[in-house]
Amino acid sequence: MHLSRVVEPFIRRCIVPQHDPGGQLRETDASANGPAIQRFELLAALGDSIREVNDPSELAYAAAELLGRYFNVSRAGYGTIDIERETISIERDWNAPGVKSLAGTLHFRDYGSYIEDLKRGETVIFEDAETDPRTRDRVDALKAISARSIINLPVTEHGGVVALFYLNNATPRRWSAEDVALVSDVADRTRTAIERLRAERALWESAERLGFLDRLGRESAVARNADAVMAITTRLLGEHLRVSICAYADMEPDEDHFTIRGDWSAPGSPSIVGYYSLADFGRKAVGNLRNNRPLIINNNLVEIEPEAAKTFQDIGITATICMPLVKQGRLTALMAIHDRQPRIWSQRELALLAEVTERSWAHVERVRSEEAARASEERLRLATDAAAIGTWDYDPVTDVLRWDDKCKALFGLPPEAEVTYEGAFLAGLHPEDRRRADEAVRQAIEPGGSSRYDIEYRTIGLQDGKERWIAATGDAIFEEGRAVRFIGIVIDITARKRVERHLQIINATAAAVAAELDVGRIVQTVTDTGVELTGAQFGAFFYNVVDEKGDSYMLYTLSGAPRSAFENFPMPRNTAVFEPTFRGTGVVRSDDILQDPRYGKNAPRKGMPEGHLPVRSYLAVPVISRSGEVLGGLFFGHSDTGIFGAEHEAALLGLAGHAATAIDNSRLFGALQSLNATLEQRVVEAVAERGKAEEHLRQAQKMEAVGQLTGGIAHDFNNMLAVIIGGLNLVQRKLRNGDTNVNSFVEGAIDGAQRAAELTKRLLAFSRQQPLAPKRMNPNRLVAGMGELLRRTLGETIQIETVLAAGLWHIEADASQLESTLLNLCVNARDAMPGGGKLTIETSNAHVDDRYAVANGIAAGQYVLLAVTDTGLGMTPDVMSRAFDPFFTTKPVGKGTGLGLSQVYGFVRQSGGTVKIYSEPGIGTTLKIYLPRSNGGEVQDDPIATDDAAQGKATEVVMVVEDEDRVRSMAAEALRELGYSVLEMRGPREALDAINAGKVPSLLFTDVVMPEMSGRELVDRVKLIQPALKVLYTTGYTRNAIVHNGTLDFGTELLSKPYTIDELADKVRKVLDRS
């Protein structure tokens, strides 16, 4: 049976010739004969397309249409995949009537998770997106693109997925293995054909590109300047790409303005040569070109802002590719192709323009370099003649040396002198430089040597005997590993070396005098340096001063001559030779002062006075301060004529400047010393005056804060005093009536007093005035020891968890205050969890960096972190911002003083740390305490406390010093009750008198703050009499007498007021028993 196709594009229909029962030949539809014939017919149609279609995108569309019509689906297509971005790019797809195209870029994740299967190279098939687990949550998105059922067949290359054939159907559909195999077969054939077409096109385009570049190279090679190169380039490129205009431009240094210096334009297109601003062409042009990206516009009327599009349209441009040339990070030039009509630029056109731009500008730079080289050679020839540069040429093989006349002169030889390596070069070198110069030559010309010669050396003229400094540079030329020629130049650098030496001397002198404050030593150093710089035989510095009578006189410093040389000569001031120096109007230099008309008052001149130093060469420079005052003059002389030159004059001017600065600084230092006596008073007055205006504002703010604080204190203290006074009044009344049943009232008064005492301690803690007794301790041990206390305090509804870090660092802190702080935080946490919850106490080591330290007012370094976390109500940001304010509380009235967290904050800051709050309403709160790590020392354990008050003995005498009568009486009576003998003293002087009279107690128990003198001063005086006397201080507020930086002075014992009798007993016993 023979098959024939009816050529109806992409219609699944096959006509087969067959004989009927009557023997007649008829054609019948072969589609009824089965799927195999249908698939064969499809592949045959695909083969025709592959043979006839030359465009890869058209072939992909033809294959998609064949599959779409064959399977009668909603959509079929071919796209390229970017696995990294998980996207597919579709140039064109086939769609059934009423189905929208997906041309563009789509993200796989928008339609499910099956991209993971495609990444592995697996074919993705699902019959119904609603039931497939990979697409159930994206079914609406798939329905929207008519893709409820799909086949996605990946195309792989070199082990990676690069493309995808896909079929989409708007309704559920079952796909057979034969369907998938057919799609795979079509995909493979189409992919192979597309790659072949692309390879063929690439070869054709490459051949076309190479041919064009070859022609461009040949025609531009004859150009001798940059404009000619670019004229040829723009013409050939414009004609090759069939554009309207091709142009090039140079950028200004501001990277905005540019000049189009030349262009080529097709017939009917205008020239665009002119001066432009890049900003006028829009933001896209500025952003792309300045960042070394090409500007590509297919249609400026729709792609850029209207104002920028108008700039293009005004010069006849609609489509553009502009290529930037960036050198050393700066936009330096542009090259562009333009079209009058909208145009979709291809990658081929972009790549060709980029290559032509790079080649053309390289050619331009080469041409410009050649032009510059020719000009440079001419300048070099002129400069060599003008700069007296000598040349040399040495043949190492024949040992023949050639010098030009300038080179001979630098070795002190006449032009006609014969030269050899040994007899002229080496012989003419300074003995100290001869070996070094010879070795440098050998290193340059020996095989494997550097070939480069660069050296400075001294010569001693072979005939004139003059010493010169020479700089020589050269290169050796090698053939077959052997130096055959050694050529170079020499130049006289004697003047430069002399200037360098002068600068070294001046800089050293400047450093010396800058560090000196004694004027005499300054001017002596400067004078000595001036003699060294100028070669003078003697020098002097004359001060320009006026005495009390208004007469001028000179003090002087000498160098190279004794002071006696000037003692018998007056100092003339008004002569023409001296006046310019002392008036500061200029430098005076004379080759022979005896022949200078400015020297001497009377004519004819008779020379120097008898006994005067033999001065012929003379040089004087004024020394002028920053204020313009002429401080004096530097004077130098020599017995020979013509010694001083312009270079000496310049060197002395620099030296005089350093001298003036040093003298100014010395005088300023003296003035500052004299001002110091009154400086403090003037500063105090100035600060007081400036602070008056600020004081009013500070006073108002202070009174507002004090009012808030005292209001809170008064409220709480009045409540406590009401209990104390009321209870004691009732006790008084009942005792007066003979009723001794007063226990409850006494206990109430004591409770009120204890609460008042606790409030005072909290206030001191908040203000960081409480005296701390820090010791080195292990925080883990303290937290572990609080377990039972916390369980009793917090109750059964609170679950307590401790997370204690292993290897926790030690800290130095007041253990009782730290325990009180933790307990305070735990009670607050309990109150924040009215229905119960979890409380966590954590410890850890922490490092605070500089940034965190500055933000929190602490030092950077190692810290121990203690954190208390609850699962309670949490805090709002407003509450957190005020949490540490005194008397601020969110608890109901009567449930808290508002000083708890203030006390915590004060204690932590006083201990050198900080505390931070982290909270979220409804979640909970964490308070973190950072305390500095303690290095060194042993951990100190607290002594075991006893329940019984320690008793005293009658032989133990306690002297009580207290200016408050009632306090003194109470303390004395308590001590007697404890069994001690007591001496009561109303003040420090009475105590001193008693001790001087021989009443020496076992213990001095003294208040700190008293009117006559402080307790510290009393103890200091007593210790002079009784060094071994034991002392116990007591106070309600120390005023820094025995506490510094919040910590008790070493070895000091303190009992803070108010105190109980038990506390008094324990403290007195502890002090007395201490060895």
PDB file of C-alpha atoms in Angstrom, residues 278-516:
ATOM      1  CA  LEU A 278      24.136  63.706  27.821  1.00  0.00           C
ATOM      2  CA  ALA A 279      21.498  64.586  30.430  1.00  0.00           C
ATOM      3  CA  ASP A 280      19.202  65.890  27.631  1.00  0.00           C
ATOM      4  CA  PHE A 281      18.981  62.328  26.249  1.00  0.00           C
ATOM      5  CA  GLY A 282      17.355  60.981  29.427  1.00  0.00           C
ATOM      6  CA  ARG A 283      18.040  59.045  32.611  1.00  0.00           C
ATOM      7  CA  LYS A 284      18.574  55.758  30.769  1.00  0.00           C
ATOM      8  CA  ALA A 285      21.322  57.270  28.618  1.00  0.00           C
ATOM      9  CA  VAL A 286      23.116  58.764  31.640  1.00  0.00           C
ATOM     10  CA  GLY A 287      22.806  55.630  33.776  1.00  0.00           C
ATOM     11  CA  ASN A 288      23.882  53.131  31.116  1.00  0.00           C
ATOM     12  CA  LEU A 289      26.738  55.011  29.504  1.00  0.00           C
ATOM     13  CA  ARG A 290      28.353  56.304  32.717  1.00  0.00           C
ATOM     14  CA  ASN A 291      28.276  52.755  34.083  1.00  0.00           C
ATOM     15  CA  ASN A 292      29.939  51.321  30.948  1.00  0.00           C
ATOM     16  CA  ARG A 293      26.737  49.732  29.597  1.00  0.00           C
ATOM     17  CA  PRO A 294      25.539  50.226  26.008  1.00  0.00           C
ATOM     18  CA  LEU A 295      22.434  52.316  25.439  1.00  0.00           C
ATOM     19  CA  ILE A 296      19.923  50.270  23.374  1.00  0.00           C
ATOM     20  CA  ILE A 297      16.649  51.896  22.298  1.00  0.00           C
ATOM     21  CA  ASN A 298      14.383  50.252  19.715  1.00  0.00           C
ATOM     22  CA  ASN A 299      11.796  53.045  19.722  1.00  0.00           C
ATOM     23  CA  ASN A 300      12.447  56.151  21.803  1.00  0.00           C
ATOM     24  CA  LEU A 301       8.847  57.290  21.464  1.00  0.00           C
ATOM     25  CA  VAL A 302       7.674  54.455  23.715  1.00  0.00           C
ATOM     26  CA  GLU A 303      10.782  53.453  25.737  1.00  0.00           C
ATOM     27  CA  ILE A 304      12.016  56.677  27.348  1.00  0.00           C
ATOM     28  CA  GLU A 305      10.575  59.853  28.847  1.00  0.00           C
ATOM     29  CA  PRO A 306       8.973  62.282  26.326  1.00  0.00           C
ATOM     30  CA  GLU A 307      11.517  65.092  26.912  1.00  0.00           C
ATOM     31  CA  ALA A 308      14.429  62.764  26.141  1.00  0.00           C
ATOM     32  CA  ALA A 309      12.612  61.285  23.130  1.00  0.00           C
ATOM     33  CA  LYS A 310      12.127  64.808  21.742  1.00  0.00           C
ATOM     34  CA  THR A 311      15.910  65.405  21.940  1.00  0.00           C
ATOM     35  CA  PHE A 312      16.448  62.314  19.757  1.00  0.00           C
ATOM     36  CA  GLN A 313      13.584  63.162  17.386  1.00  0.00           C
ATOM     37  CA  ASP A 314      14.880  66.714  16.896  1.00  0.00           C
ATOM     38  CA  ILE A 315      18.020  65.284  15.247  1.00  0.00           C
ATOM     39  CA  GLY A 316      16.153  62.637  13.235  1.00  0.00           C
ATOM     40  CA  ILE A 317      16.700  59.585  15.456  1.00  0.00           C
ATOM     41  CA  THR A 318      14.135  56.986  16.620  1.00  0.00           C
ATOM     42  CA  ALA A 319      16.254  53.859  17.269  1.00  0.00           C
ATOM     43  CA  THR A 320      19.768  53.843  18.777  1.00  0.00           C
ATOM     44  CA  ILE A 321      22.681  51.749  19.953  1.00  0.00           C
ATOM     45  CA  CYS A 322      25.314  53.891  21.666  1.00  0.00           C
ATOM     46  CA  MET A 323      28.516  52.207  22.859  1.00  0.00           C
ATOM     47  CA  PRO A 324      30.551  53.848  25.674  1.00  0.00           C
ATOM     48  CA  LEU A 325      34.340  53.886  25.883  1.00  0.00           C
ATOM     49  CA  VAL A 326      35.472  53.958  29.513  1.00  0.00           C
ATOM     50  CA  LYS A 327      39.152  54.442  30.349  1.00  0.00           C
ATOM     51  CA  GLN A 328      40.462  54.368  33.927  1.00  0.00           C
ATOM     52  CA  GLY A 329      36.943  54.565  35.310  1.00  0.00           C
ATOM     53  CA  ARG A 330      35.939  57.652  33.267  1.00  0.00           C
ATOM     54  CA  LEU A 331      33.580  57.906  30.288  1.00  0.00           C
ATOM     55  CA  THR A 332      35.854  59.314  27.553  1.00  0.00           C
ATOM     56  CA  ALA A 333      34.159  58.679  24.189  1.00  0.00           C
ATOM     57  CA  LEU A 334      31.017  57.365  22.445  1.00  0.00           C
ATOM     58  CA  MET A 335      30.276  55.570  19.190  1.00  0.00           C
ATOM     59  CA  ALA A 336      26.715  55.066  17.988  1.00  0.00           C
ATOM     60  CA  ILE A 337      24.468  53.829  15.185  1.00  0.00           C
ATOM     61  CA  HIS A 338      21.021  55.378  14.699  1.00  0.00           C
ATOM     62  CA  ASP A 339      17.938  54.724  12.613  1.00  0.00           C
ATOM     63  CA  ARG A 340      15.182  57.131  11.639  1.00  0.00           C
ATOM     64  CA  GLN A 341      12.527  54.397  12.052  1.00  0.00           C
ATOM     65  CA  PRO A 342      11.815  52.047  14.990  1.00  0.00           C
ATOM     66  CA  ARG A 343      14.138  49.045  14.767  1.00  0.00           C
ATOM     67  CA  ILE A 344      14.605  45.869  16.780  1.00  0.00           C
ATOM     68  CA  TRP A 345      18.359  45.684  17.204  1.00  0.00           C
ATOM     69  CA  SER A 346      19.886  42.201  17.104  1.00  0.00           C
ATOM     70  CA  GLN A 347      22.628  40.785  19.289  1.00  0.00           C
ATOM     71  CA  ARG A 348      24.739  40.505  16.113  1.00  0.00           C
ATOM     72  CA  GLU A 349      24.497  44.247  15.513  1.00  0.00           C
ATOM     73  CA  LEU A 350      25.265  45.027  19.174  1.00  0.00           C
ATOM     74  CA  ALA A 351      28.302  42.718  19.197  1.00  0.00           C
ATOM     75  CA  LEU A 352      29.653  44.141  15.933  1.00  0.00           C
ATOM     76  CA  LEU A 353      29.319  47.730  17.153  1.00  0.00           C
ATOM     77  CA  ALA A 354      31.105  46.808  20.413  1.00  0.00           C
ATOM     78  CA  GLU A 355      33.989  45.189  18.502  1.00  0.00           C
ATOM     79  CA  VAL A 356      34.275  48.018  15.986  1.00  0.00           C
ATOM     80  CA  THR A 357      34.239  50.581  18.803  1.00  0.00           C
ATOM     81  CA  GLU A 358      37.072  48.817  20.640  1.00  0.00           C
ATOM     82  CA  ARG A 359      39.142  48.327  17.463  1.00  0.00           C
ATOM     83  CA  SER A 360      38.595  51.828  16.159  1.00  0.00           C
ATOM     84  CA  TRP A 361      39.491  53.586  19.379  1.00  0.00           C
ATOM     85  CA  ALA A 362      42.553  51.344  19.740  1.00  0.00           C
ATOM     86  CA  HIS A 363      43.556  52.373  16.208  1.00  0.00           C
ATOM     87  CA  VAL A 364      42.900  56.024  17.089  1.00  0.00           C
ATOM     88  CA  GLU A 365      45.078  55.752  20.181  1.00  0.00           C
ATOM     89  CA  ARG A 366      47.811  54.107  18.122  1.00  0.00           C
ATOM     90  CA  VAL A 367      47.702  56.857  15.517  1.00  0.00           C
ATOM     91  CA  ARG A 368      47.703  59.504  18.225  1.00  0.00           C
ATOM     92  CA  SER A 369      50.638  57.754  19.928  1.00  0.00           C
ATOM     93  CA  GLU A 370      52.582  57.792  16.675  1.00  0.00           C
ATOM     94  CA  GLU A 371      51.880  61.501  16.246  1.00  0.00           C
ATOM     95  CA  ALA A 372      52.873  62.113  19.866  1.00  0.00           C
ATOM     96  CA  ALA A 373      56.036  60.044  19.424  1.00  0.00           C
ATOM     97  CA  ARG A 374      57.129  62.105  16.442  1.00  0.00           C
ATOM     98  CA  ALA A 375      56.496  65.315  18.352  1.00  0.00           C
ATOM     99  CA  SER A 376      58.206  63.884  21.430  1.00  0.00           C
ATOM    100  CA  GLU A 377      61.316  62.952  19.463  1.00  0.00           C
ATOM    101  CA  GLU A 378      61.618  66.494  18.217  1.00  0.00           C
ATOM    102  CA  ARG A 379      61.076  67.928  21.704  1.00  0.00           C
ATOM    103  CA  LEU A 380      63.644  65.498  23.091  1.00  0.00           C
ATOM    104  CA  ARG A 381      66.233  66.615  20.566  1.00  0.00           C
ATOM    105  CA  LEU A 382      65.620  70.248  21.456  1.00  0.00           C
ATOM    106  CA  ALA A 383      65.607  69.468  25.194  1.00  0.00           C
ATOM    107  CA  THR A 384      68.837  67.480  24.977  1.00  0.00           C
ATOM    108  CA  ASP A 385      70.553  70.398  23.339  1.00  0.00           C
ATOM    109  CA  ALA A 386      69.120  72.872  25.859  1.00  0.00           C
ATOM    110  CA  ALA A 387      69.736  70.749  28.969  1.00  0.00           C
ATOM    111  CA  ALA A 388      73.343  69.866  28.169  1.00  0.00           C
ATOM    112  CA  ILE A 389      72.668  66.138  28.212  1.00  0.00           C
ATOM    113  CA  GLY A 390      75.643  64.075  27.090  1.00  0.00           C
ATOM    114  CA  THR A 391      75.521  60.734  25.280  1.00  0.00           C
ATOM    115  CA  TRP A 392      77.808  57.706  25.298  1.00  0.00           C
ATOM    116  CA  ASP A 393      78.113  54.555  23.221  1.00  0.00           C
ATOM    117  CA  TYR A 394      80.268  51.622  24.293  1.00  0.00           C
ATOM    118  CA  ASP A 395      81.055  48.423  22.367  1.00  0.00           C
ATOM    119  CA  PRO A 396      81.811  45.701  24.971  1.00  0.00           C
ATOM    120  CA  VAL A 397      83.144  43.381  22.259  1.00  0.00           C
ATOM    121  CA  THR A 398      85.807  45.751  20.858  1.00  0.00           C
ATOM    122  CA  ASP A 399      86.130  47.899  24.026  1.00  0.00           C
ATOM    123  CA  VAL A 400      85.561  51.045  21.945  1.00  0.00           C
ATOM    124  CA  LEU A 401      84.006  53.999  23.850  1.00  0.00           C
ATOM    125  CA  ARG A 402      82.485  57.083  22.190  1.00  0.00           C
ATOM    126  CA  TRP A 403      81.477  60.267  24.055  1.00  0.00           C
ATOM    127  CA  ASP A 404      79.907  63.402  22.655  1.00  0.00           C
ATOM    128  CA  ASP A 405      81.302  66.822  23.585  1.00  0.00           C
ATOM    129  CA  LYS A 406      78.844  67.311  26.470  1.00  0.00           C
ATOM    130  CA  CYS A 407      79.774  63.974  28.011  1.00  0.00           C
ATOM    131  CA  LYS A 408      83.502  64.838  27.759  1.00  0.00           C
ATOM    132  CA  ALA A 409      82.896  68.197  29.449  1.00  0.00           C
ATOM    133  CA  LEU A 410      81.265  66.483  32.430  1.00  0.00           C
ATOM    134  CA  PHE A 411      84.528  64.542  32.919  1.00  0.00           C
ATOM    135  CA  GLY A 412      86.594  67.748  32.616  1.00  0.00           C
ATOM    136  CA  LEU A 413      87.860  66.955  29.075  1.00  0.00           C
ATOM    137  CA  PRO A 414      88.005  69.127  25.955  1.00  0.00           C
ATOM    138  CA  PRO A 415      86.090  68.092  22.771  1.00  0.00           C
ATOM    139  CA  GLU A 416      89.191  66.770  21.012  1.00  0.00           C
ATOM    140  CA  ALA A 417      90.205  64.416  23.855  1.00  0.00           C
ATOM    141  CA  GLU A 418      90.415  60.673  23.150  1.00  0.00           C
ATOM    142  CA  VAL A 419      88.470  58.447  25.573  1.00  0.00           C
ATOM    143  CA  THR A 420      88.664  54.829  26.687  1.00  0.00           C
ATOM    144  CA  TYR A 421      86.791  52.841  29.312  1.00  0.00           C
ATOM    145  CA  GLU A 422      89.803  52.585  31.643  1.00  0.00           C
ATOM    146  CA  GLY A 423      91.612  55.814  30.775  1.00  0.00           C
ATOM    147  CA  ALA A 424      88.659  58.198  30.734  1.00  0.00           C
ATOM    148  CA  PHE A 425      85.578  56.682  32.374  1.00  0.00           C
ATOM    149  CA  LEU A 426      87.095  54.857  35.350  1.00  0.00           C
ATOM    150  CA  ALA A 427      89.931  57.354  35.748  1.00  0.00           C
ATOM    151  CA  GLY A 428      87.525  60.286  35.864  1.00  0.00           C
ATOM    152  CA  LEU A 429      85.308  58.843  38.635  1.00  0.00           C
ATOM    153  CA  HIS A 430      85.557  59.890  42.283  1.00  0.00           C
ATOM    154  CA  PRO A 431      87.598  57.198  44.113  1.00  0.00           C
ATOM    155  CA  GLU A 432      84.710  56.467  46.478  1.00  0.00           C
ATOM    156  CA  ASP A 433      82.306  55.840  43.559  1.00  0.00           C
ATOM    157  CA  ARG A 434      84.629  54.077  41.076  1.00  0.00           C
ATOM    158  CA  ARG A 435      84.028  50.456  42.123  1.00  0.00           C
ATOM    159  CA  ARG A 436      80.258  50.893  42.416  1.00  0.00           C
ATOM    160  CA  ALA A 437      79.951  52.449  38.933  1.00  0.00           C
ATOM    161  CA  ASP A 438      82.144  49.763  37.331  1.00  0.00           C
ATOM    162  CA  GLU A 439      80.066  46.966  38.938  1.00  0.00           C
ATOM    163  CA  ALA A 440      76.865  48.589  37.635  1.00  0.00           C
ATOM    164  CA  VAL A 441      78.255  48.531  34.076  1.00  0.00           C
ATOM    165  CA  ARG A 442      79.310  44.861  34.418  1.00  0.00           C
ATOM    166  CA  GLN A 443      75.889  43.882  35.763  1.00  0.00           C
ATOM    167  CA  ALA A 444      74.178  45.529  32.769  1.00  0.00           C
ATOM    168  CA  ILE A 445      76.331  43.940  30.037  1.00  0.00           C
ATOM    169  CA  GLU A 446      77.037  40.465  31.409  1.00  0.00           C
ATOM    170  CA  PRO A 447      74.926  37.547  30.065  1.00  0.00           C
ATOM    171  CA  GLY A 448      71.885  37.127  32.285  1.00  0.00           C
ATOM    172  CA  GLY A 449      72.388  40.641  33.636  1.00  0.00           C
ATOM    173  CA  SER A 450      69.758  43.342  34.066  1.00  0.00           C
ATOM    174  CA  SER A 451      70.685  45.119  30.773  1.00  0.00           C
ATOM    175  CA  ARG A 452      69.546  48.331  32.512  1.00  0.00           C
ATOM    176  CA  TYR A 453      71.998  50.924  33.793  1.00  0.00           C
ATOM    177  CA  ASP A 454      70.785  53.652  36.201  1.00  0.00           C
ATOM    178  CA  ILE A 455      73.276  55.237  38.622  1.00  0.00           C
ATOM    179  CA  GLU A 456      74.441  58.475  40.207  1.00  0.00           C
ATOM    180  CA  TYR A 457      78.155  59.084  40.813  1.00  0.00           C
ATOM    181  CA  ARG A 458      80.736  61.841  41.242  1.00  0.00           C
ATOM    182  CA  THR A 459      83.456  62.771  38.745  1.00  0.00           C
ATOM    183  CA  ILE A 460      86.676  64.691  39.290  1.00  0.00           C
ATOM    184  CA  GLY A 461      87.568  66.561  36.094  1.00  0.00           C
ATOM    185  CA  LEU A 462      90.554  64.898  34.436  1.00  0.00           C
ATOM    186  CA  GLN A 463      91.894  68.286  33.327  1.00  0.00           C
ATOM    187  CA  ASP A 464      89.918  70.954  35.235  1.00  0.00           C
ATOM    188  CA  GLY A 465      89.871  69.089  38.596  1.00  0.00           C
ATOM    189  CA  LYS A 466      86.234  70.097  39.373  1.00  0.00           C
ATOM    190  CA  GLU A 467      83.994  67.746  41.309  1.00  0.00           C
ATOM    191  CA  ARG A 468      80.609  67.116  39.736  1.00  0.00           C
ATOM    192  CA  TRP A 469      77.597  64.900  40.450  1.00  0.00           C
ATOM    193  CA  ILE A 470      76.456  62.916  37.402  1.00  0.00           C
ATOM    194  CA  ALA A 471      73.261  60.900  36.731  1.00  0.00           C
ATOM    195  CA  ALA A 472      73.747  58.205  34.088  1.00  0.00           C
ATOM    196  CA  THR A 473      71.172  55.914  32.486  1.00  0.00           C
ATOM    197  CA  GLY A 474      71.506  53.406  29.672  1.00  0.00           C
ATOM    198  CA  ASP A 475      70.653  50.005  28.206  1.00  0.00           C
ATOM    199  CA  ALA A 476      72.660  47.074  26.902  1.00  0.00           C
ATOM    200  CA  ILE A 477      71.699  45.516  23.548  1.00  0.00           C
ATOM    201  CA  PHE A 478      72.177  41.746  23.313  1.00  0.00           C
ATOM    202  CA  GLU A 479      72.575  39.407  20.341  1.00  0.00           C
ATOM    203  CA  GLU A 480      72.681  35.667  20.905  1.00  0.00           C
ATOM    204  CA  GLY A 481      73.089  36.166  24.635  1.00  0.00           C
ATOM    205  CA  ARG A 482      76.038  38.575  24.358  1.00  0.00           C
ATOM    206  CA  ALA A 483      76.047  42.375  24.843  1.00  0.00           C
ATOM    207  CA  VAL A 484      77.079  43.997  21.559  1.00  0.00           C
ATOM    208  CA  ARG A 485      76.263  47.619  22.388  1.00  0.00           C
ATOM    209  CA  PHE A 486      75.820  49.725  25.528  1.00  0.00           C
ATOM    210  CA  ILE A 487      74.346  53.201  25.035  1.00  0.00           C
ATOM    211  CA  GLY A 488      73.001  55.918  27.316  1.00  0.00           C
ATOM    212  CA  ILE A 489      73.039  59.503  28.535  1.00  0.00           C
ATOM    213  CA  VAL A 490      74.636  61.542  31.334  1.00  0.00           C
ATOM    214  CA  ILE A 491      73.425  64.759  32.945  1.00  0.00           C
ATOM    215  CA  ASP A 492      75.004  67.133  35.455  1.00  0.00           C
ATOM    216  CA  ILE A 493      73.049  66.982  38.757  1.00  0.00           C
ATOM    217  CA  THR A 494      75.563  68.877  40.889  1.00  0.00           C
ATOM    218  CA  ALA A 495      73.128  71.732  41.549  1.00  0.00           C
ATOM    219  CA  ARG A 496      70.353  69.302  42.479  1.00  0.00           C
ATOM    220  CA  LYS A 497      72.605  67.435  44.911  1.00  0.00           C
ATOM    221  CA  ARG A 498      73.631  70.716  46.507  1.00  0.00           C
ATOM    222  CA  VAL A 499      69.947  71.698  46.920  1.00  0.00           C
ATOM    223  CA  GLU A 500      69.156  68.279  48.401  1.00  0.00           C
ATOM    224  CA  ARG A 501      71.997  68.681  50.881  1.00  0.00           C
ATOM    225  CA  HIS A 502      70.773  72.159  51.796  1.00  0.00           C
ATOM    226  CA  LEU A 503      67.236  70.823  52.325  1.00  0.00           C
ATOM    227  CA  GLN A 504      68.517  68.048  54.555  1.00  0.00           C
ATOM    228  CA  ILE A 505      70.429  70.534  56.691  1.00  0.00           C
ATOM    229  CA  ILE A 506      67.490  72.979  56.847  1.00  0.00           C
ATOM    230  CA  ASN A 507      64.985  70.229  57.736  1.00  0.00           C
ATOM    231  CA  ALA A 508      67.231  68.890  60.485  1.00  0.00           C
ATOM    232  CA  THR A 509      67.668  72.405  61.866  1.00  0.00           C
ATOM    233  CA  ALA A 510      63.928  73.061  61.648  1.00  0.00           C
ATOM    234  CA  ALA A 511      63.212  69.925  63.680  1.00  0.00           C
ATOM    235  CA  ALA A 512      65.826  70.901  66.261  1.00  0.00           C
ATOM    236  CA  VAL A 513      64.628  74.480  66.791  1.00  0.00           C
ATOM    237  CA  ALA A 514      60.961  73.442  66.740  1.00  0.00           C
ATOM    238  CA  ALA A 515      61.619  71.341  69.842  1.00  0.00           C
ATOM    239  CA  GLU A 516      63.580  74.129  71.568  1.00  0.00           C
TER     240      GLU A 516
END
